Short mmCIF file of C-alpha atoms (C1' of nucleotides) in Angstrom, two decimals:
data_model
loop_
_atom_site.label_atom_id
_atom_site.label_comp_id
_atom_site.label_asym_id
_atom_site.label_seq_id
_atom_site.Cartn_x
_atom_site.Cartn_y
_atom_site.Cartn_z
CA UNK A 1 103.90 113.21 48.69
CA UNK A 2 102.18 114.14 52.12
CA UNK A 3 103.91 116.18 54.38
CA UNK A 4 102.94 116.32 58.21
CA UNK A 5 104.41 118.47 60.84
CA UNK A 6 104.95 115.95 63.56
CA UNK A 7 105.35 117.36 67.40
CA UNK A 8 107.58 114.60 68.05
CA UNK A 9 110.39 115.88 65.82
CA UNK A 10 109.10 119.18 65.56
CA UNK A 11 109.52 119.40 61.87
CA UNK A 12 107.32 118.34 58.39
CA UNK A 13 108.09 114.73 57.80
CA UNK A 14 106.95 112.72 54.62
CA UNK A 15 104.24 110.76 55.69
CA UNK A 16 104.91 106.95 55.36
CA UNK A 17 102.02 104.84 56.69
CA UNK A 18 102.77 101.48 58.40
CA UNK A 19 100.79 99.79 55.80
CA UNK A 20 101.00 101.22 52.43
CA UNK A 21 97.64 102.72 51.43
CA UNK A 22 96.02 102.79 54.87
CA UNK A 23 96.06 105.15 57.77
CA UNK A 24 95.19 104.45 61.20
CA UNK A 25 94.11 107.74 62.96
CA UNK A 26 93.15 108.10 66.51
CA UNK A 27 92.26 111.43 68.29
CA UNK A 28 91.49 112.71 71.73
CA UNK A 29 87.79 113.48 71.65
CA UNK A 30 85.67 115.10 74.16
CA UNK A 31 85.08 114.65 77.89
CA UNK A 32 81.46 114.63 78.03
CA UNK A 33 80.32 117.14 80.95
CA UNK A 34 79.21 120.17 79.18
CA UNK A 35 78.35 121.72 75.92
CA UNK A 36 81.01 121.84 73.24
CA UNK A 37 82.88 125.21 72.60
CA UNK A 38 84.63 126.56 69.71
CA UNK A 39 87.83 124.86 70.60
CA UNK A 40 86.12 121.61 70.58
CA UNK A 41 84.39 122.78 67.42
CA UNK A 42 88.07 123.28 65.98
CA UNK A 43 89.23 119.44 66.94
CA UNK A 44 86.20 118.43 65.37
CA UNK A 45 86.65 120.26 62.01
CA UNK A 46 90.46 119.95 61.85
CA UNK A 47 90.52 116.17 61.87
CA UNK A 48 87.50 115.61 59.94
CA UNK A 49 89.12 117.71 57.42
CA UNK A 50 92.42 115.34 57.63
CA UNK A 51 90.15 112.41 57.56
CA UNK A 52 88.64 113.77 54.42
CA UNK A 53 91.76 114.64 52.96
CA UNK A 54 93.43 111.45 53.24
CA UNK A 55 90.59 109.69 51.96
CA UNK A 56 90.31 111.76 48.68
CA UNK A 57 94.06 111.32 48.72
CA UNK A 58 93.24 107.62 48.18
CA UNK A 59 94.11 106.32 51.67
CA UNK A 60 91.94 103.64 53.28
CA UNK A 61 91.41 105.44 56.89
CA UNK A 62 90.40 103.78 60.04
CA UNK A 63 89.65 107.09 62.23
CA UNK A 64 88.97 106.25 65.95
CA UNK A 65 87.84 109.53 68.13
CA UNK A 66 87.20 108.87 71.70
CA UNK A 67 84.75 109.93 74.18
CA UNK A 68 85.66 110.31 77.87
CA UNK A 69 82.66 109.51 79.95
CA UNK A 70 84.27 109.02 83.40
CA UNK A 71 86.43 111.58 85.44
CA UNK A 72 86.60 114.05 88.00
CA UNK A 73 84.61 116.93 86.22
CA UNK A 74 81.64 114.45 85.14
CA UNK A 75 81.61 112.91 88.65
CA UNK A 76 81.54 116.58 90.22
CA UNK A 77 79.01 117.82 87.44
CA UNK A 78 76.69 114.75 88.04
CA UNK A 79 76.83 115.42 91.94
CA UNK A 80 76.06 119.05 91.63
CA UNK A 81 72.91 118.31 89.15
CA UNK A 82 71.96 115.73 91.53
CA UNK A 83 71.47 113.08 88.63
CA UNK A 84 73.39 110.03 87.58
CA UNK A 85 76.55 110.37 85.50
CA UNK A 86 75.13 108.17 83.09
CA UNK A 87 72.51 110.58 82.02
CA UNK A 88 74.68 113.46 82.25
CA UNK A 89 77.13 111.93 79.71
CA UNK A 90 74.31 110.55 77.56
CA UNK A 91 72.96 113.88 77.16
CA UNK A 92 76.18 115.74 76.26
CA UNK A 93 77.21 112.87 73.71
CA UNK A 94 73.88 113.54 72.12
CA UNK A 95 74.75 117.23 72.02
CA UNK A 96 78.38 116.78 70.70
CA UNK A 97 76.89 114.27 68.16
CA UNK A 98 74.71 117.05 67.05
CA UNK A 99 77.08 119.97 66.89
CA UNK A 100 79.38 117.78 65.03
CA UNK A 101 76.24 116.89 62.55
CA UNK A 102 75.97 120.77 62.18
CA UNK A 103 79.52 121.25 61.21
CA UNK A 104 79.27 118.79 58.74
CA UNK A 105 81.75 116.61 60.51
CA UNK A 106 81.76 112.75 59.39
CA UNK A 107 81.46 110.34 62.15
CA UNK A 108 84.60 108.64 63.00
CA UNK A 109 84.69 104.83 62.23
CA UNK A 110 84.33 104.36 66.15
CA UNK A 111 83.79 106.29 69.19
CA UNK A 112 84.79 103.94 71.98
CA UNK A 113 84.03 105.21 75.50
CA UNK A 114 86.42 104.53 78.64
CA UNK A 115 83.48 102.76 80.29
CA UNK A 116 83.04 100.35 77.95
CA UNK A 117 86.33 99.14 78.15
CA UNK A 118 87.11 98.74 81.32
CA UNK A 119 88.37 95.21 80.77
CA UNK A 120 91.10 96.38 78.26
CA UNK A 121 92.29 99.13 80.80
CA UNK A 122 92.53 96.66 83.53
CA UNK A 123 94.71 94.43 81.53
CA UNK A 124 96.90 97.00 80.38
CA UNK A 125 97.42 98.06 84.10
CA UNK A 126 98.15 94.67 85.20
CA UNK A 127 100.84 94.57 82.35
CA UNK A 128 102.44 97.53 83.26
CA UNK A 129 102.53 96.20 87.13
CA UNK A 130 103.77 92.97 85.71
CA UNK A 131 106.41 94.74 83.86
CA UNK A 132 107.82 96.78 86.59
CA UNK A 133 106.50 100.05 85.14
CA UNK A 134 103.59 100.50 87.69
CA UNK A 135 102.63 99.85 91.40
CA UNK A 136 99.56 99.51 93.68
CA UNK A 137 99.65 101.73 96.56
CA UNK A 138 97.53 101.10 99.79
CA UNK A 139 95.05 103.35 99.05
CA UNK A 140 93.75 101.55 95.85
CA UNK A 141 95.33 103.61 93.48
CA UNK A 142 97.68 102.33 91.13
CA UNK A 143 100.46 104.86 89.67
CA UNK A 144 102.84 104.73 86.45
CA UNK A 145 106.41 104.69 87.59
CA UNK A 146 107.71 107.53 85.12
CA UNK A 147 111.11 106.81 86.02
CA UNK A 148 110.84 103.34 84.58
CA UNK A 149 110.27 104.66 81.18
CA UNK A 150 113.58 106.03 79.63
CA UNK A 151 111.87 108.47 76.78
CA UNK A 152 109.72 110.16 79.13
CA UNK A 153 109.50 114.01 78.24
CA UNK A 154 110.27 113.37 74.57
CA UNK A 155 107.02 114.29 72.78
CA UNK A 156 106.83 117.69 75.06
CA UNK A 157 110.55 118.33 75.01
CA UNK A 158 110.58 118.23 78.65
CA UNK A 159 113.30 116.56 80.78
CA UNK A 160 112.13 114.57 83.88
CA UNK A 161 114.74 117.06 85.97
CA UNK A 162 112.41 120.07 84.94
CA UNK A 163 109.36 118.73 85.69
CA UNK A 164 110.46 117.67 89.03
CA UNK A 165 110.96 121.32 89.88
CA UNK A 166 107.18 122.08 90.07
CA UNK A 167 105.89 118.65 90.80
CA UNK A 168 103.78 118.22 93.88
CA UNK A 169 102.08 115.17 95.35
CA UNK A 170 98.60 115.98 96.05
CA UNK A 171 96.86 115.19 99.57
CA UNK A 172 95.83 111.44 99.73
CA UNK A 173 98.16 110.19 97.06
CA UNK A 174 100.52 107.97 97.67
CA UNK A 175 103.05 108.02 94.60
CA UNK A 176 106.52 107.06 95.20
CA UNK A 177 107.66 110.08 93.08
CA UNK A 178 105.80 113.44 92.36
CA UNK A 179 105.96 112.50 88.57
CA UNK A 180 104.35 109.56 88.99
CA UNK A 181 100.43 109.31 87.80
CA UNK A 182 97.73 107.49 88.41
CA UNK A 183 96.48 104.58 86.25
CA UNK A 184 93.33 103.28 88.52
CA UNK A 185 91.97 105.42 91.18
CA UNK A 186 90.68 103.87 94.22
CA UNK A 187 87.29 104.05 95.17
CA UNK A 188 86.19 107.37 97.12
CA UNK A 189 82.48 107.72 98.59
CA UNK A 190 79.86 108.71 96.04
CA UNK A 191 81.96 107.85 93.16
CA UNK A 192 81.34 105.37 90.58
CA UNK A 193 83.42 102.23 90.68
CA UNK A 194 84.58 99.08 88.83
CA UNK A 195 85.89 96.10 90.17
CA UNK A 196 89.81 95.46 89.75
CA UNK A 197 92.45 93.42 90.81
CA UNK A 198 93.46 96.40 93.19
CA UNK A 199 89.91 96.73 94.87
CA UNK A 200 87.09 98.90 93.21
CA UNK A 201 87.92 102.07 91.78
CA UNK A 202 88.01 104.03 88.01
CA UNK A 203 90.47 104.25 85.48
CA UNK A 204 92.86 107.51 85.49
CA UNK A 205 92.45 109.55 82.48
CA UNK A 206 95.49 108.70 80.26
CA UNK A 207 95.01 105.00 80.42
CA UNK A 208 91.93 105.11 78.68
CA UNK A 209 93.65 106.36 75.29
CA UNK A 210 96.62 103.81 75.41
CA UNK A 211 94.22 100.99 76.11
CA UNK A 212 91.39 102.12 73.55
CA UNK A 213 93.78 103.20 70.75
CA UNK A 214 95.90 100.15 70.95
CA UNK A 215 92.63 97.88 71.23
CA UNK A 216 91.39 99.61 67.75
CA UNK A 217 94.65 100.08 65.63
CA UNK A 218 97.15 97.94 67.24
CA UNK A 219 100.19 98.72 69.10
CA UNK A 220 101.74 100.96 66.41
CA UNK A 221 99.50 103.06 64.38
CA UNK A 222 100.09 105.97 62.17
CA UNK A 223 98.72 109.40 63.42
CA UNK A 224 97.52 110.50 66.82
CA UNK A 225 95.79 114.12 67.29
CA UNK A 226 94.39 116.27 69.50
CA UNK A 227 94.27 119.80 70.79
CA UNK A 228 97.90 121.51 71.67
CA UNK A 229 96.88 121.45 75.38
CA UNK A 230 96.78 117.42 75.49
CA UNK A 231 100.65 116.88 74.49
CA UNK A 232 101.71 117.02 77.91
CA UNK A 233 100.81 115.55 80.28
CA UNK A 234 98.06 113.28 78.30
CA UNK A 235 99.90 112.33 75.05
CA UNK A 236 103.34 112.12 76.77
CA UNK A 237 101.71 109.59 79.43
CA UNK A 238 100.02 107.79 76.78
CA UNK A 239 103.52 107.10 74.92
CA UNK A 240 104.74 106.04 78.21
CA UNK A 241 102.05 103.75 78.84
CA UNK A 242 101.51 102.15 75.41
CA UNK A 243 105.13 101.58 74.79
CA UNK A 244 105.74 100.03 78.23
CA UNK A 245 103.07 97.73 78.11
CA UNK A 246 103.55 96.63 74.53
CA UNK A 247 107.16 97.02 73.85
CA UNK A 248 106.28 98.55 70.48
CA UNK A 249 106.73 102.17 69.07
CA UNK A 250 103.42 103.53 69.78
CA UNK A 251 102.62 106.36 67.32
CA UNK A 252 104.38 107.51 64.53
CA UNK A 253 103.15 111.35 63.72
CA UNK A 254 101.52 113.36 66.48
CA UNK A 255 99.34 116.05 65.12
CA UNK A 256 98.28 118.85 67.39
CA UNK A 257 96.04 121.59 66.40
CA UNK A 258 96.46 125.41 67.86
CA UNK A 259 93.98 127.04 70.14
CA UNK A 260 91.30 129.25 69.70
CA UNK A 261 91.73 132.62 71.03
CA UNK A 262 89.91 135.42 72.29
CA UNK A 263 91.48 138.68 72.68
CA UNK A 264 94.83 136.93 72.55
CA UNK A 265 94.02 134.62 75.21
CA UNK A 266 93.27 130.78 75.13
CA UNK A 267 89.49 130.13 74.92
CA UNK A 268 88.81 127.70 77.81
CA UNK A 269 86.57 126.68 80.61
CA UNK A 270 88.49 127.95 83.26
CA UNK A 271 89.34 131.39 81.96
CA UNK A 272 85.37 131.55 81.24
CA UNK A 273 85.79 133.16 78.14
CA UNK A 274 84.53 130.56 75.93
CA UNK A 275 81.45 130.39 73.12
CA UNK A 276 79.82 127.05 72.86
CA UNK A 277 79.08 126.05 69.07
CA UNK A 278 75.43 126.55 69.82
CA UNK A 279 76.21 130.13 71.19
CA UNK A 280 77.55 131.09 68.04
CA UNK A 281 75.25 129.36 65.93
CA UNK A 282 72.49 132.10 67.23
CA UNK A 283 74.27 134.37 64.72
CA UNK A 284 76.35 132.32 62.46
CA UNK A 285 75.57 129.14 60.32
CA UNK A 286 77.57 126.29 61.10
CA UNK A 287 78.99 126.24 57.60
CA UNK A 288 80.50 129.81 58.44
CA UNK A 289 82.07 128.43 61.48
CA UNK A 290 83.35 125.64 59.69
CA UNK A 291 84.85 128.02 57.02
CA UNK A 292 86.23 130.31 59.89
CA UNK A 293 88.05 127.57 61.35
CA UNK A 294 89.30 126.33 57.96
CA UNK A 295 90.47 129.70 57.03
CA UNK A 296 93.29 129.38 59.32
CA UNK A 297 96.41 126.71 59.14
CA UNK A 298 95.45 124.26 61.96
CA UNK A 299 98.49 124.75 63.89
CA UNK A 300 98.03 128.53 63.97
CA UNK A 301 96.34 130.32 66.61
CA UNK A 302 92.70 131.15 65.42
CA UNK A 303 91.48 134.38 66.61
CA UNK A 304 87.61 134.33 67.46
CA UNK A 305 86.07 137.69 66.77
CA UNK A 306 82.83 138.86 65.05
CA UNK A 307 84.57 140.37 62.10
CA UNK A 308 86.19 136.87 61.31
CA UNK A 309 82.82 135.10 61.22
CA UNK A 310 81.36 138.00 59.09
CA UNK A 311 84.43 137.34 56.88
CA UNK A 312 83.68 134.01 56.51
CA UNK A 313 80.05 134.76 55.52
CA UNK A 314 81.40 137.19 53.00
CA UNK A 315 83.78 134.50 51.69
CA UNK A 316 81.12 131.69 51.40
CA UNK A 317 78.67 133.93 49.62
CA UNK A 318 81.24 134.46 47.05
CA UNK A 319 81.70 131.02 46.63
CA UNK A 320 78.03 130.10 46.47
CA UNK A 321 77.23 133.00 43.96
CA UNK A 322 79.69 131.48 41.54
CA UNK A 323 77.76 128.17 41.97
CA UNK A 324 74.30 129.57 41.36
CA UNK A 325 71.98 129.00 38.36
CA UNK A 326 74.38 126.43 36.80
CA UNK A 327 73.15 122.99 35.76
CA UNK A 328 74.67 119.79 37.22
CA UNK A 329 77.35 118.10 35.22
CA UNK A 330 80.43 116.23 35.62
CA UNK A 331 83.53 118.11 36.64
CA UNK A 332 86.23 119.21 34.19
CA UNK A 333 89.27 119.90 33.71
CA UNK A 334 90.74 122.94 36.12
CA UNK A 335 93.84 120.78 36.24
CA UNK A 336 95.97 123.90 37.49
CA UNK A 337 93.74 124.32 40.26
CA UNK A 338 93.15 120.76 41.15
CA UNK A 339 96.81 120.26 41.36
CA UNK A 340 97.38 123.32 43.28
CA UNK A 341 94.49 122.34 45.70
CA UNK A 342 96.20 119.22 46.51
CA UNK A 343 99.60 120.47 46.57
CA UNK A 344 98.37 122.64 49.16
CA UNK A 345 96.68 119.97 51.42
CA UNK A 346 99.60 117.60 51.10
CA UNK A 347 101.71 120.34 52.73
CA UNK A 348 100.51 119.73 56.22
CA UNK A 349 97.00 120.51 55.36
CA UNK A 350 97.27 124.33 54.69
CA UNK A 351 93.54 124.90 54.09
CA UNK A 352 94.29 128.45 53.88
CA UNK A 353 96.04 127.77 50.53
CA UNK A 354 93.66 125.29 49.59
CA UNK A 355 90.87 127.91 49.92
CA UNK A 356 92.78 130.50 48.03
CA UNK A 357 92.76 128.17 45.07
CA UNK A 358 89.00 127.72 45.33
CA UNK A 359 88.81 131.51 44.59
CA UNK A 360 90.66 130.96 41.49
CA UNK A 361 88.35 128.59 40.55
CA UNK A 362 85.45 131.29 41.30
CA UNK A 363 87.11 133.36 38.78
CA UNK A 364 87.36 130.95 36.03
CA UNK A 365 83.52 130.08 36.86
CA UNK A 366 82.34 133.64 36.32
CA UNK A 367 84.77 134.20 33.45
CA UNK A 368 83.54 131.21 31.72
CA UNK A 369 79.65 131.73 32.33
CA UNK A 370 79.59 134.99 30.19
CA UNK A 371 80.30 132.86 27.01
CA UNK A 372 80.10 129.10 27.73
CA UNK A 373 77.66 128.07 30.33
CA UNK A 374 78.72 124.46 29.85
CA UNK A 375 82.48 124.99 30.96
CA UNK A 376 81.23 127.21 33.78
CA UNK A 377 79.19 124.23 35.00
CA UNK A 378 82.07 121.92 34.54
CA UNK A 379 84.12 124.37 36.71
CA UNK A 380 81.38 124.62 39.03
CA UNK A 381 81.41 120.94 39.66
CA UNK A 382 84.91 120.99 40.14
CA UNK A 383 84.57 123.55 42.77
CA UNK A 384 82.19 121.72 44.60
CA UNK A 385 84.22 118.54 44.55
CA UNK A 386 87.28 120.34 46.10
CA UNK A 387 84.96 121.93 48.52
CA UNK A 388 83.46 118.68 49.70
CA UNK A 389 87.04 117.75 50.60
CA UNK A 390 87.05 120.57 52.84
CA UNK A 391 83.46 119.57 54.01
CA UNK A 392 82.25 122.96 52.34
CA UNK A 393 80.10 124.16 49.62
CA UNK A 394 77.53 121.02 49.88
CA UNK A 395 74.45 123.06 50.06
CA UNK A 396 72.04 124.18 47.32
CA UNK A 397 73.15 127.87 46.54
CA UNK A 398 70.54 129.51 47.44
CA UNK A 399 69.88 127.61 50.54
CA UNK A 400 72.90 129.50 51.59
CA UNK A 401 72.52 132.73 49.96
CA UNK A 402 68.83 132.81 51.22
CA UNK A 403 69.39 131.17 54.40
CA UNK A 404 67.03 131.82 57.36
CA UNK A 405 69.13 133.15 59.66
CA UNK A 406 68.72 137.04 58.60
CA UNK A 407 65.60 138.46 59.82
CA UNK A 408 63.45 139.87 57.22
CA UNK A 409 60.05 139.56 55.50
CA UNK A 410 58.74 136.18 54.40
CA UNK A 411 59.54 134.95 50.97
CA UNK A 412 56.15 135.50 49.46
CA UNK A 413 56.52 139.06 50.76
CA UNK A 414 59.92 139.50 49.25
CA UNK A 415 58.62 138.24 45.86
CA UNK A 416 55.15 140.37 46.03
CA UNK A 417 57.61 143.57 46.52
CA UNK A 418 59.90 142.38 43.37
CA UNK A 419 56.94 141.95 41.50
CA UNK A 420 55.69 145.62 42.35
CA UNK A 421 59.12 146.68 41.58
CA UNK A 422 59.16 145.15 38.10
CA UNK A 423 56.05 146.77 37.30
CA UNK A 424 57.41 150.16 38.15
CA UNK A 425 60.63 149.38 36.25
CA UNK A 426 58.35 148.49 33.14
CA UNK A 427 56.74 151.67 33.49
CA UNK A 428 60.43 153.51 34.00
CA UNK A 429 58.85 154.50 37.47
CA UNK A 430 62.34 154.55 38.65
CA UNK A 431 61.69 156.34 42.10
CA UNK A 432 59.13 153.72 42.81
CA UNK A 433 61.43 150.85 41.68
CA UNK A 434 64.56 152.18 44.03
CA UNK A 435 62.09 152.99 46.91
CA UNK A 436 61.10 149.20 47.00
CA UNK A 437 64.83 148.07 46.49
CA UNK A 438 65.73 150.40 49.47
CA UNK A 439 62.62 149.16 51.78
CA UNK A 440 64.05 145.47 51.22
CA UNK A 441 67.51 146.50 51.92
CA UNK A 442 66.86 148.09 55.06
CA UNK A 443 65.61 144.45 56.10
CA UNK A 444 68.63 142.55 54.73
CA UNK A 445 67.63 141.53 51.51
CA UNK A 446 69.47 142.57 48.21
CA UNK A 447 68.38 142.47 44.98
CA UNK A 448 70.16 141.49 41.66
CA UNK A 449 68.81 142.54 38.26
CA UNK A 450 69.80 140.65 35.49
CA UNK A 451 68.70 139.87 31.69
CA UNK A 452 66.06 137.17 33.05
CA UNK A 453 64.58 139.00 35.67
CA UNK A 454 65.35 139.98 39.39
CA UNK A 455 66.64 137.91 42.09
CA UNK A 456 67.44 138.36 45.74
CA UNK A 457 69.75 136.76 48.55
CA UNK A 458 70.43 137.98 51.94
CA UNK A 459 72.95 140.53 52.67
CA UNK A 460 76.42 138.93 53.63
CA UNK A 461 77.88 141.85 55.37
CA UNK A 462 76.83 144.59 57.49
"C1'" G B 1 111.70 130.11 86.47
"C1'" G B 2 112.32 125.91 82.59
"C1'" C B 3 110.66 124.41 77.83
"C1'" C B 4 107.76 125.56 73.34
"C1'" G B 5 105.40 128.78 69.50
"C1'" A B 6 104.35 133.44 67.22
"C1'" A B 7 104.98 138.70 65.35
"C1'" U B 8 103.19 140.02 57.66
"C1'" G B 9 99.36 145.51 53.99
"C1'" G B 10 93.43 149.01 56.83
"C1'" C B 11 91.42 143.76 58.78
"C1'" A B 12 92.05 138.71 58.55
"C1'" G B 13 95.51 135.32 56.69
"C1'" A B 14 99.30 132.02 53.31
"C1'" A B 15 103.89 131.65 51.40
"C1'" U B 16 108.84 132.17 49.70
"C1'" G B 17 116.75 132.96 50.00
"C1'" G B 18 115.36 136.88 44.28
"C1'" C B 19 109.38 136.42 40.44
"C1'" U B 20 105.92 139.11 46.58
"C1'" A B 21 98.56 134.43 47.79
"C1'" U B 22 93.82 134.63 48.88
"C1'" G B 23 89.11 137.05 51.07
"C1'" C B 24 86.89 141.52 53.04
"C1'" A B 25 87.30 147.04 52.72
"C1'" G B 26 89.64 150.96 49.42
"C1'" C B 27 90.50 153.53 44.40
"C1'" G B 28 89.84 153.53 38.71
"C1'" G B 29 86.99 151.34 34.70
"C1'" A B 30 83.50 147.78 32.04
"C1'" C B 31 78.46 146.24 32.66
"C1'" U B 32 73.32 148.65 34.65
"C1'" G B 33 67.96 153.29 34.10
"C1'" C B 34 70.75 153.58 39.15
"C1'" A B 35 72.25 149.53 41.71
"C1'" A B 36 73.59 144.52 43.08
"C1'" A B 37 76.43 140.59 41.05
"C1'" U B 38 80.23 139.91 37.85
"C1'" C B 39 84.70 141.03 35.13
"C1'" C B 40 89.59 143.91 33.82
"C1'" G B 41 92.81 147.20 36.46
"C1'" U B 42 95.37 149.20 41.03
"C1'" G B 43 97.54 150.85 45.86
"C1'" U B 44 99.13 149.55 50.61
"C1'" A B 45 103.10 144.70 54.32
"C1'" U B 46 106.68 141.61 56.36
"C1'" C B 47 108.17 143.81 65.20
"C1'" U B 48 113.32 145.83 66.46
"C1'" C B 49 119.14 145.75 66.20
"C1'" G B 50 122.90 142.91 64.32
"C1'" G B 51 125.36 138.82 61.24
"C1'" U B 52 125.71 135.44 57.05
"C1'" U B 53 124.65 136.40 51.71
"C1'" C B 54 125.79 139.11 45.32
"C1'" G B 55 120.36 139.49 47.49
"C1'" A B 56 116.81 137.99 53.74
"C1'" C B 57 110.34 139.31 55.21
"C1'" U B 58 112.55 134.01 54.69
"C1'" C B 59 118.38 131.48 57.56
"C1'" C B 60 121.64 132.51 62.22
"C1'" G B 61 122.14 135.72 66.99
"C1'" G B 62 120.65 139.23 70.72
"C1'" G B 63 116.02 142.50 72.12
"C1'" U B 64 110.97 143.87 72.50
"C1'" U B 65 105.77 142.23 72.53
"C1'" C B 66 102.60 138.57 72.62
"C1'" G B 67 100.39 133.27 73.23
"C1'" G B 68 100.97 128.26 75.46
"C1'" C B 69 102.38 123.89 78.47
"C1'" C B 70 105.15 122.94 83.32
"C1'" U B 71 97.50 121.55 87.31
"C1'" C B 72 91.82 119.97 84.62
"C1'" C B 73 91.78 121.38 79.96
"C1'" A B 74 90.63 120.51 72.49
#
RNA sequence: GGCCGAAUGGCAGAAUGGCUAUGCAGCGGACUGCAAAUCCGUGUAUCUCGGUUCGACUCCGGGUUCGGCCUCCA
């Protein structure tokens, strides 16, 4: 039984899909005007984990993650760069896909883009006007009339009275009420525009998600996700738009992931305290970043610090070490761990507990390999399968353990030194053997002697 | 100011009305020429003050601290 924490009700609820065995999932993706930072990485990884788990749990999942490819920031950045907005967004869409692929994030079923759904957006705005939930203004804008939607504020726990206090009408806007928001923005100089019944202009931000999600998934669907900062106003507005337009309940379960923090502050562009995925990949592998993200519950704050990534490295080293030197066989048994893993995941995607289960499997493998290699191999296959549900542990162990990240001598050099040391050991020249080992250690190479010889790996902690 | 959330051992991070994860680090032992890896064992915690309860870290209330949303933000 899958339990989900639903932002709408602020409690865990039993998940019941609209159609048995099927999940329709929509996640608000990126606005593509810059490189993805760790906050974006968290959304990508968290919902990828959810996507993978739902499938592993037997659901047929339709996963839609949109791309916002027109908005104020994109227009401004394109002007600054003196380039067409299309080349700017194409570049960052490409970068985002590369980052996602590095993080082992599966492509969603579709990645609809706002600028490719203008007709659907216009159609929805027209319906909202027809039904008396929206109105065109003289400046070419179209606004949503918040007072026309009774449930406004339900998702974010706000009342329209609370919101009135801080609301302002910006210069140039022609809202009837400060809470009203733009569905369509009338053309301004130097801005891309599309034709509409209300004159040339471009869509507001919120309407694209209402239009694209209902077009792809129907008027009502199961799960809508995104970062916690989108709950208000973005998701609140999506509900108001969609339900007013379709007359049906929009989404049953709202999932919001917590922020990435740095020095106890939200990592964000405006604070300037962000690291891009690419920044971090200078020092840590993408799988280490993925592990770091999944080592905390998706709703908890995720504290970014070097020590955390180093811990992720140490953890992955232990996991991959358990997988070394075992033949590829079918997964076996390990019913306790498999059950515990799925129970953890079914409890609102408790990845920290799921990871803890993987470590209990590691212990079982290491114990078994002393007496029954076949059993150890079977358990290792189980470990890989469960890790795969988290999108982890899919590399060859030595590819991870000897990854090229660490500065050190090349492989031929390492093996040459190991051969020298083996000779010294045979001659019981311990001083020489230890000196060679110390030399390699100084360059971050760790040696391990066993019955069959000496093997090496990169150091996992500093 | 309004609303929401969080405070757990050296660090990170789960869970639970009583049996108290997991990883790293520490300590003891086995193994090893010595190590490493591995195995076995082990110590350390629930912000604060009240309340409910046979029993609370867990539930309730006050306080403190921190974070978030209320404007673009994943």
